[in-house]
Coordinates of C-alpha atoms in Angstrom, one line a residue:
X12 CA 0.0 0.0 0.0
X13 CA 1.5 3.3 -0.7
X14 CA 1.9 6.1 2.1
X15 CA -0.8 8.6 0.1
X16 CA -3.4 5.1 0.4
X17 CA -3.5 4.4 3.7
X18 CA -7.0 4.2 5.4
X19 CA -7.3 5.9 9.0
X20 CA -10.0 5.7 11.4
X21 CA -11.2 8.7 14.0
X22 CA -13.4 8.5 16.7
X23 CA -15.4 11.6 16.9
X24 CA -17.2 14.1 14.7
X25 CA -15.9 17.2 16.5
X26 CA -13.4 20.2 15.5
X27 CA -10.2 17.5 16.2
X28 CA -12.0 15.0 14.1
X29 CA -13.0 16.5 11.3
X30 CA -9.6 18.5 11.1
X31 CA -7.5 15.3 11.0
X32 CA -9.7 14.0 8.7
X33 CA -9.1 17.0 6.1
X34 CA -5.8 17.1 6.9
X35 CA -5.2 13.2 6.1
X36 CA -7.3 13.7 3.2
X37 CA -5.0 16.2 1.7
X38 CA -2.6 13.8 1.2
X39 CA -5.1 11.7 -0.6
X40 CA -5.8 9.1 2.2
X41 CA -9.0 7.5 3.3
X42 CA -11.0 8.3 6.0
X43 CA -14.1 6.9 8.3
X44 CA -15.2 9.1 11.0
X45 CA -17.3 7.4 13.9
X46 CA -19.8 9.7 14.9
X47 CA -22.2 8.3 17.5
X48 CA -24.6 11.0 16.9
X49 CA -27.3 10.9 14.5
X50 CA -26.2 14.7 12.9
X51 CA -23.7 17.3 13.2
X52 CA -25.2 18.8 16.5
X53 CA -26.3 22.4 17.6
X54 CA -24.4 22.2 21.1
X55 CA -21.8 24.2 23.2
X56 CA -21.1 27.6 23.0
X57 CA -18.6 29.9 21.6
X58 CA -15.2 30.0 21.5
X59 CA -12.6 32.2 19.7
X60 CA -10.2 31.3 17.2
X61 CA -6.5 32.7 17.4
X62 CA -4.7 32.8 14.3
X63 CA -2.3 29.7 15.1
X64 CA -5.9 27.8 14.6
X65 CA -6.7 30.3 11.9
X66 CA -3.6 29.4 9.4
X67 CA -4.5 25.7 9.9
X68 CA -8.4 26.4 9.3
X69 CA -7.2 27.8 5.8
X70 CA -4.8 25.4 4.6
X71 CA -7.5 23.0 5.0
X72 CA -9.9 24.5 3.0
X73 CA -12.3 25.3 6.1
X74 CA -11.6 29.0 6.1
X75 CA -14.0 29.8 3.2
X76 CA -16.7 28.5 5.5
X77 CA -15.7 30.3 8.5
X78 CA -16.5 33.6 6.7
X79 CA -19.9 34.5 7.1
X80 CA -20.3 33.2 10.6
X81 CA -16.9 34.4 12.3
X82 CA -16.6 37.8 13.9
X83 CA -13.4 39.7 14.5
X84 CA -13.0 41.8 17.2
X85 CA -11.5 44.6 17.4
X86 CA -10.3 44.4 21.0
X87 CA -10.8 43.2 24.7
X88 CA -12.5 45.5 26.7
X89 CA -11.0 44.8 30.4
X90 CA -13.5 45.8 33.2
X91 CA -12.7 45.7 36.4
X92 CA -14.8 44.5 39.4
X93 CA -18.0 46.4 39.4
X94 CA -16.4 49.4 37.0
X95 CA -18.7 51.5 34.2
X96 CA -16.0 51.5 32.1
X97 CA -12.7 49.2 30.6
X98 CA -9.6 49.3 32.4
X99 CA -8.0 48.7 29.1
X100 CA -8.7 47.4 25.2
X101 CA -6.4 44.6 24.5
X102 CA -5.9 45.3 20.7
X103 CA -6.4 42.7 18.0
X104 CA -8.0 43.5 14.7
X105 CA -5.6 44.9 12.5
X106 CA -2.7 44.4 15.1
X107 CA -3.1 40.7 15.6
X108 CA -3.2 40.1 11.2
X109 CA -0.5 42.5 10.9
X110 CA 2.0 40.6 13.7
X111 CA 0.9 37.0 13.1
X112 CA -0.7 36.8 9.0
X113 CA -3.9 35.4 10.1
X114 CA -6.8 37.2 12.4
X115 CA -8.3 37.2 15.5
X116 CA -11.8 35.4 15.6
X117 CA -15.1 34.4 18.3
X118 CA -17.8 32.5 16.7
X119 CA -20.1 29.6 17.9
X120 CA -18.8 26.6 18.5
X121 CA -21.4 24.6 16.1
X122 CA -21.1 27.1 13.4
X123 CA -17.2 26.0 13.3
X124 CA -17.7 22.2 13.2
X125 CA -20.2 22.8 10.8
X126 CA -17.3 24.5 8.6
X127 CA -15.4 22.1 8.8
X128 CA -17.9 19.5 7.9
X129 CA -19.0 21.0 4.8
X130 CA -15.1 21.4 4.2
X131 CA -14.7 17.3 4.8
X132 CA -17.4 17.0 2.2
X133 CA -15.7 18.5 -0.9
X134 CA -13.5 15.0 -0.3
X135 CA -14.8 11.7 -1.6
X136 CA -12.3 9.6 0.2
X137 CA -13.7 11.3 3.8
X138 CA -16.7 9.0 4.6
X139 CA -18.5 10.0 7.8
X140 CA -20.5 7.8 10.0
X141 CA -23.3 9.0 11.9
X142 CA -25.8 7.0 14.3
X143 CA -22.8 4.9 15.1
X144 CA -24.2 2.4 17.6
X145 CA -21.2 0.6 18.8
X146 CA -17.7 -0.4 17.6
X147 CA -15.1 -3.4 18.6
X148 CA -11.7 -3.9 18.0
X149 CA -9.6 -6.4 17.6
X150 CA -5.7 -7.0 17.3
X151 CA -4.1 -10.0 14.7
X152 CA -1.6 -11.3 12.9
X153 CA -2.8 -9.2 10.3
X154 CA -2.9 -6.1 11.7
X155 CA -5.5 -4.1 13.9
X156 CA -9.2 -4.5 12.8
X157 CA -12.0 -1.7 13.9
X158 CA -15.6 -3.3 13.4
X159 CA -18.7 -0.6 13.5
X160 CA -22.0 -1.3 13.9
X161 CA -24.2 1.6 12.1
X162 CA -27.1 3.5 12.5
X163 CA -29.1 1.3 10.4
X164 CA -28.7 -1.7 11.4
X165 CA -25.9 -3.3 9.6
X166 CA -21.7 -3.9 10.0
X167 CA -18.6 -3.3 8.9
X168 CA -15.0 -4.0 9.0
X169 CA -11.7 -1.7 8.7
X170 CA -8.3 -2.4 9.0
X171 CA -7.4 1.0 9.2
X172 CA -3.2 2.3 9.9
X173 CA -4.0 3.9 12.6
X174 CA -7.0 4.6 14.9
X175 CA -7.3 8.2 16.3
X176 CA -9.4 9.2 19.3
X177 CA -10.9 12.3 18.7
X178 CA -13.5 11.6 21.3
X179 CA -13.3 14.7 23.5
X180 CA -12.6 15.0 27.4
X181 CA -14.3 11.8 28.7
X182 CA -12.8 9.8 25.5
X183 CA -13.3 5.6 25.5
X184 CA -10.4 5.6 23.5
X185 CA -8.2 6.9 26.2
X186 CA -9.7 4.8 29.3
X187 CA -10.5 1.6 27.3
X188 CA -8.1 1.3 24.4
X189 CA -4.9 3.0 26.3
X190 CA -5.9 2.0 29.6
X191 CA -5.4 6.0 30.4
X192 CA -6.7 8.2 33.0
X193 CA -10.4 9.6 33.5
X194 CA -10.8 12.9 33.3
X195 CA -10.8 15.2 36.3
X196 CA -12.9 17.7 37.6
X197 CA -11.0 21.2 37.0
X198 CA -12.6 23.0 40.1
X199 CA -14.5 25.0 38.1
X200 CA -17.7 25.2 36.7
X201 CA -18.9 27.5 33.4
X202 CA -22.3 29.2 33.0
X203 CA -23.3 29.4 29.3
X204 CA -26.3 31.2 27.6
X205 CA -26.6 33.3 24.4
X206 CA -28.4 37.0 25.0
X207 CA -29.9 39.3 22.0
X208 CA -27.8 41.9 21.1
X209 CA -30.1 44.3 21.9
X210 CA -30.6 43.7 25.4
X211 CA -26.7 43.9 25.6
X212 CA -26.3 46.8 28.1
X213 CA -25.0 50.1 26.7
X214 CA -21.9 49.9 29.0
X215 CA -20.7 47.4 27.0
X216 CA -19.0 47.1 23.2
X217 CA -21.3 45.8 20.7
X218 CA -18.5 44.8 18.7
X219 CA -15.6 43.9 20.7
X220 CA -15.0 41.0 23.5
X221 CA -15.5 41.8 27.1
X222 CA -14.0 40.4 30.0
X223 CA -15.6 41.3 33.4
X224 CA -13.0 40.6 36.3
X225 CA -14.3 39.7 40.1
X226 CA -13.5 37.7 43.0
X227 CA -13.5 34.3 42.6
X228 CA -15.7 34.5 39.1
X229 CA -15.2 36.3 35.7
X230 CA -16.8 36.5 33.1
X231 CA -16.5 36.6 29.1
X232 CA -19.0 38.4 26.6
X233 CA -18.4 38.5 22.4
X234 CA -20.8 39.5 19.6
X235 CA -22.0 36.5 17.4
X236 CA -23.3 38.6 14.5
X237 CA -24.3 35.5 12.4
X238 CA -26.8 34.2 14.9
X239 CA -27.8 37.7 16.1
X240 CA -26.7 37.2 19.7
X241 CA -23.8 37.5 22.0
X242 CA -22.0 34.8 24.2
X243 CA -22.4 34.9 27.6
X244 CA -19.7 32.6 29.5
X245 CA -20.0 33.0 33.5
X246 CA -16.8 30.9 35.0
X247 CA -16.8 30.1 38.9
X248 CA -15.2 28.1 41.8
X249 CA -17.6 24.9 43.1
X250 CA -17.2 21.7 44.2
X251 CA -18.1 18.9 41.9
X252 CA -20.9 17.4 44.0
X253 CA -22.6 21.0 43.1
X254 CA -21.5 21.8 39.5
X255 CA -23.2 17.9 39.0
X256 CA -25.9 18.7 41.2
X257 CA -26.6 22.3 39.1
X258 CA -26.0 20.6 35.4
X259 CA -28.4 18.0 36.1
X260 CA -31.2 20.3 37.8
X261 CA -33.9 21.7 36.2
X262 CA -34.1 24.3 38.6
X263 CA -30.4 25.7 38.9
X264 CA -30.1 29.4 39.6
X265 CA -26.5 31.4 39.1
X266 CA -24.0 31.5 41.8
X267 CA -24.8 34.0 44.4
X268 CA -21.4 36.0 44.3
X269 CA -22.9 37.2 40.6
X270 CA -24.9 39.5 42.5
X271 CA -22.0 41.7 43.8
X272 CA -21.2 42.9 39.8
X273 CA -24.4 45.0 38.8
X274 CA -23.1 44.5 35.1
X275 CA -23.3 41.1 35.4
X276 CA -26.3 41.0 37.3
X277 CA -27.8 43.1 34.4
X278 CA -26.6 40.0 31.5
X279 CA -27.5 37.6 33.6
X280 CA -31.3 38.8 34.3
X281 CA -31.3 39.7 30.3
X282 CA -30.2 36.3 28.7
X283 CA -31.5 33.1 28.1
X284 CA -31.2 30.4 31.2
X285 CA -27.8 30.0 32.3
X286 CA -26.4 26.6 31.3
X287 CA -24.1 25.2 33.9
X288 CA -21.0 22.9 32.3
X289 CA -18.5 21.4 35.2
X290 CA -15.4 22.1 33.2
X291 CA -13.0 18.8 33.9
X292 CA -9.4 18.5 32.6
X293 CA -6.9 15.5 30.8
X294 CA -3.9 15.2 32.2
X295 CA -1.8 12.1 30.9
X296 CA 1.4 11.5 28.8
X297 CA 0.4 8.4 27.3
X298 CA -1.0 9.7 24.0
X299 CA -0.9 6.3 22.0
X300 CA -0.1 2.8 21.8
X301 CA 0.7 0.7 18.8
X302 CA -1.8 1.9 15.9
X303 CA -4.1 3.5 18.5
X304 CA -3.9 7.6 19.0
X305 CA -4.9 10.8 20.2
X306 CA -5.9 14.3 19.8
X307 CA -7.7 16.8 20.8
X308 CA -9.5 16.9 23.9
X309 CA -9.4 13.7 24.0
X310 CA -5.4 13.6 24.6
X311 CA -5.0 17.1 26.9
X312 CA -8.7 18.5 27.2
X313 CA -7.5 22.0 29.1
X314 CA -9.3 25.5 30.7
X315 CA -10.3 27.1 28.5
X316 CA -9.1 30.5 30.3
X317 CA -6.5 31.7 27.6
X318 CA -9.6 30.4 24.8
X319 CA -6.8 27.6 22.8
X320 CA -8.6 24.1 23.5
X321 CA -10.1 23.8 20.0
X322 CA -7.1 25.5 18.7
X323 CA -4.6 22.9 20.2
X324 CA -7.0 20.3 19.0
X325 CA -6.6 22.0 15.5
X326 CA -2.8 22.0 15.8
X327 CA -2.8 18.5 16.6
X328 CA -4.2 17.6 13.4
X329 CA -2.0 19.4 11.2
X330 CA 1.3 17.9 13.3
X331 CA -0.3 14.5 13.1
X332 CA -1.7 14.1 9.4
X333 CA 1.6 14.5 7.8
X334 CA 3.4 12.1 10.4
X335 CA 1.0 9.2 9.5
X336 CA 1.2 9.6 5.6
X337 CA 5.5 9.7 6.1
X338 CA 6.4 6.8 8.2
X339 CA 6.1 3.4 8.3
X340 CA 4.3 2.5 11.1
X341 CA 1.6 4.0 13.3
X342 CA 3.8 4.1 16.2
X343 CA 6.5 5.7 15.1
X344 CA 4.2 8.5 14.3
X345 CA 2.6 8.9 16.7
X346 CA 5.8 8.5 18.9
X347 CA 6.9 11.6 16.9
X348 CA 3.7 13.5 17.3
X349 CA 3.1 12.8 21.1
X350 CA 7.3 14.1 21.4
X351 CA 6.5 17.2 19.3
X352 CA 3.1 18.1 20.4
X353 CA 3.4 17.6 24.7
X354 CA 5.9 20.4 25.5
X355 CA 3.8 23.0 23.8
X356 CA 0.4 22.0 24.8
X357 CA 1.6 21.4 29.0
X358 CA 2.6 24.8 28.9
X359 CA -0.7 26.3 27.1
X360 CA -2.6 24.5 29.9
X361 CA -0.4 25.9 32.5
X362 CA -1.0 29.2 31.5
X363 CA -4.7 28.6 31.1
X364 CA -4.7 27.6 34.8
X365 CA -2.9 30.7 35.6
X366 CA -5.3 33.0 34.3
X367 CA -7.6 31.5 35.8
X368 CA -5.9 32.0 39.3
X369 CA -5.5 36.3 38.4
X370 CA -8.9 36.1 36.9
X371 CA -10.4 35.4 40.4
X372 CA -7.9 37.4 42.4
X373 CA -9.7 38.9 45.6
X374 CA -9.1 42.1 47.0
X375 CA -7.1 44.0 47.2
X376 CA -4.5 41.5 45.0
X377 CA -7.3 42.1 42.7
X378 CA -6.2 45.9 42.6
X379 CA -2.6 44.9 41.8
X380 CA -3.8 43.1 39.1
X381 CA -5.5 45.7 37.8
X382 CA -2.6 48.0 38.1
X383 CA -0.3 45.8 36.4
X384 CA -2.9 45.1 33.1
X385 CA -3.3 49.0 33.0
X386 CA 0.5 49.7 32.9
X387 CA 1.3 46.9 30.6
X388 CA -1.3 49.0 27.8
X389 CA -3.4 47.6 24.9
X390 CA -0.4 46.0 23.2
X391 CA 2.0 43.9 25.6
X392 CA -0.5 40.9 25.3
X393 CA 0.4 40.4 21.8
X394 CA 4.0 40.2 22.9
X395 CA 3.2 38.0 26.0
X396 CA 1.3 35.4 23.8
X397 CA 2.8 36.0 20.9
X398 CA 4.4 32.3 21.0
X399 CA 1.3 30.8 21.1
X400 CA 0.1 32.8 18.4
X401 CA 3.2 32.5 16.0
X402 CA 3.3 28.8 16.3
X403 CA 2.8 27.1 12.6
X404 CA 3.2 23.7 12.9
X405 CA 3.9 23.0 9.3
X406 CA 3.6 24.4 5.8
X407 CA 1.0 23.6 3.0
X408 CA 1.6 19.8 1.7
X409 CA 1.0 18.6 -1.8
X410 CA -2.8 18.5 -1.8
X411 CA -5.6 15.8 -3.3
X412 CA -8.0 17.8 -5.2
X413 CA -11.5 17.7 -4.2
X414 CA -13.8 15.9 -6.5
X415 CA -15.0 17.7 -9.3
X416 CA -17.8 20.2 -8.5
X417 CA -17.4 20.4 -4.9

């Protein structure tokens, strides 16, 4: 079999998924995603993509279908605990294209897989399975065989090179097929909710991202033009007996502490029900095993305090795709990947969890904090981040074309 023929499995219909699979399919392999629900689904909330994810996006020919449903800010509007006004605006826009050749974007999570879907179906050799009901495994003489039972009743077998988990946080192919770690409960929990634009309080920017600063909670707010609404992401401190007990309530109500910020108070009474989402975290370094592998969430699910958990998941792809095509085993590449990929993404979670911890600062370290963002201006962040933002993981491969009239 040559490299550009190999057949790949993936576990999961997400943004890792459905990245790896353009990716692979770029270099004219085939590829059968395991979805085990019945569509692409309308679920999560936003998230914003930096322009190390943004690159990727358009090299795989997803960034066409990013365009009328991404929103670019121009800025972060910093406001400080129970403040009128922004400390600061964090510039992006024009500064972030200009420094790292790709913009600054916030747009609904759906609204991205479903980008990247439409991408993945320009590609006949990218075959995706919905409805999935269950699938088995099996090692051999001959190799390692994936069997699927589909949505409609009947079965099939693939010996694929190499099985990917793309399976997000709690993934089965990390607990059953690696014999990894479950995930763990971060500490924190997130409250989601969309709110019209309109009932968006004057205060705040219509356009730009705002991020509202206060004692053990903060809070993050971006304009989703496409759908008409803004995100609304609420992030506090609980235990997990609560954050369980308050995702699986019908009756939850916000923490109390909200009540202390009257332009929170003001979003929260204005938006759709608050959705509570116990945020949990991977932490393992045993990314693979023979022609078994992960990505994604799945490998090093994160906080999502500095907003690159779909991005790494995205990088992860591009890293990995060309690694399976070039060598001659499975393990090898993913030996290569895991070695390339675990330095960078440890250190994006550790400064995820920071931000968290100065995020919730009380007072008055909370006032320091303030201090320092204000002297720092609207510009240091971009040289703070700036090598998570720079990163490009590869350049443009040799591409299969897309069958005709895609």
């Amino acid at each position: 079999m040559s490299s550009s023929g190999r057949r790949f499995v993936i576990a999961g219909a997400g943004i890792s998924g459905l990245a790896l699979a353009l990716a692979l399919a770029k270099f004219g392999a085939s590829v059968t995603v395991l979805e085990k629900a019945d569509a692409i689904q309308e679920f999560g909330a936003g998230l914003q993509v930096g322009p190390n994810a943004r690159r990727i996006l358009d090299r795989l020919g997803a960034g066409r279908y990013l365009l009328p449903k991404i929103h670019l800010p121009d800025a972060i509007d910093v406001y400080p605990f129970r403040s009128q006004s922004p400390l600061t605006s964090l510039k992006l826009g024009a500064m972030v294209q200009e420094s790292f050749g790709a913009p600054y974007g916030v747009m609904h999570r759906a609204d991205l897989v479903e980008a990247l879907y439409q991408a993945c179906k320009r590609f006949a050799t990218i075959d995706i399975l919905f409805g999935v009901k269950h699938v088995d495994f099996a090692n051999h003489a001959r190799g390692f065989t994936v069997m699927i039972d589909e949505a409609d009743g009947k079965s099939r077998m693939i010996r694929p090179f190499a099985y990917i988990g793309a399976d997000g946080v709690h993934s089965a192919t990390r607990t059953d097929l690696l014999g990894g770690p479950p995930a763990q409960y971060s500490g924190y929990t997130a409250w989601r909710t969309l709110i019209e634009m309109e009932a968006v309080p004057e205060e705040l920017s219509q356009t730009n991202t705002s991020l509202l600063w206060g004692p053990g909670f903060h809070a993050v707010l971006y304009p989703l033009p496409h759908r008409k609404r803004a995100n609304l992401a609420i992030f506090t401190r609980m235990s997990e007996t609560k954050a369980r007990a308050a995702r699986d309530s019908q009756h939850f109500q916000a923490p109390r502490q909200l009540a202390s910020s009257p332009m929170l108070s003001t979003l929260v009474e204005r938006a759709d029900a608050l959705t509570p989402w116990p945020l949990y975290a991977v932490s393992t370094s045993k990314w693979h095993d023979g022609p078994v592998g992960l990505v994604g969430d799945a490998a090093h699910a994160m906080l999502p305090f500095q907003a690159q958990g779909a991005a790494m998941g995205i990088e992860d792809a591009a890293v990995l795709a060309p690694l399976l095509i070039a060598n001659a085993d499975p393990q090898s590449a993913f030996h290569a990947y895991s070695a390339h990929r675990q330095k960078r993404v440890r250190r994006v979670a550790r400064t995820s969890s920071r931000n968290g911890t100065i995020f919730h600062l009380p007072w008055p370290l909370g006032l320091g904090r303030d201090t320092v963002v204000w002297r720092q201006g609207p510009y240091d962040h971009l040289k703070r981040l700036g090598w998570i933002y720079s990163y490009d993981p590869a350049p443009e491969p040799e591409v299969a074309r897309p069958r005709p009239g895609a």
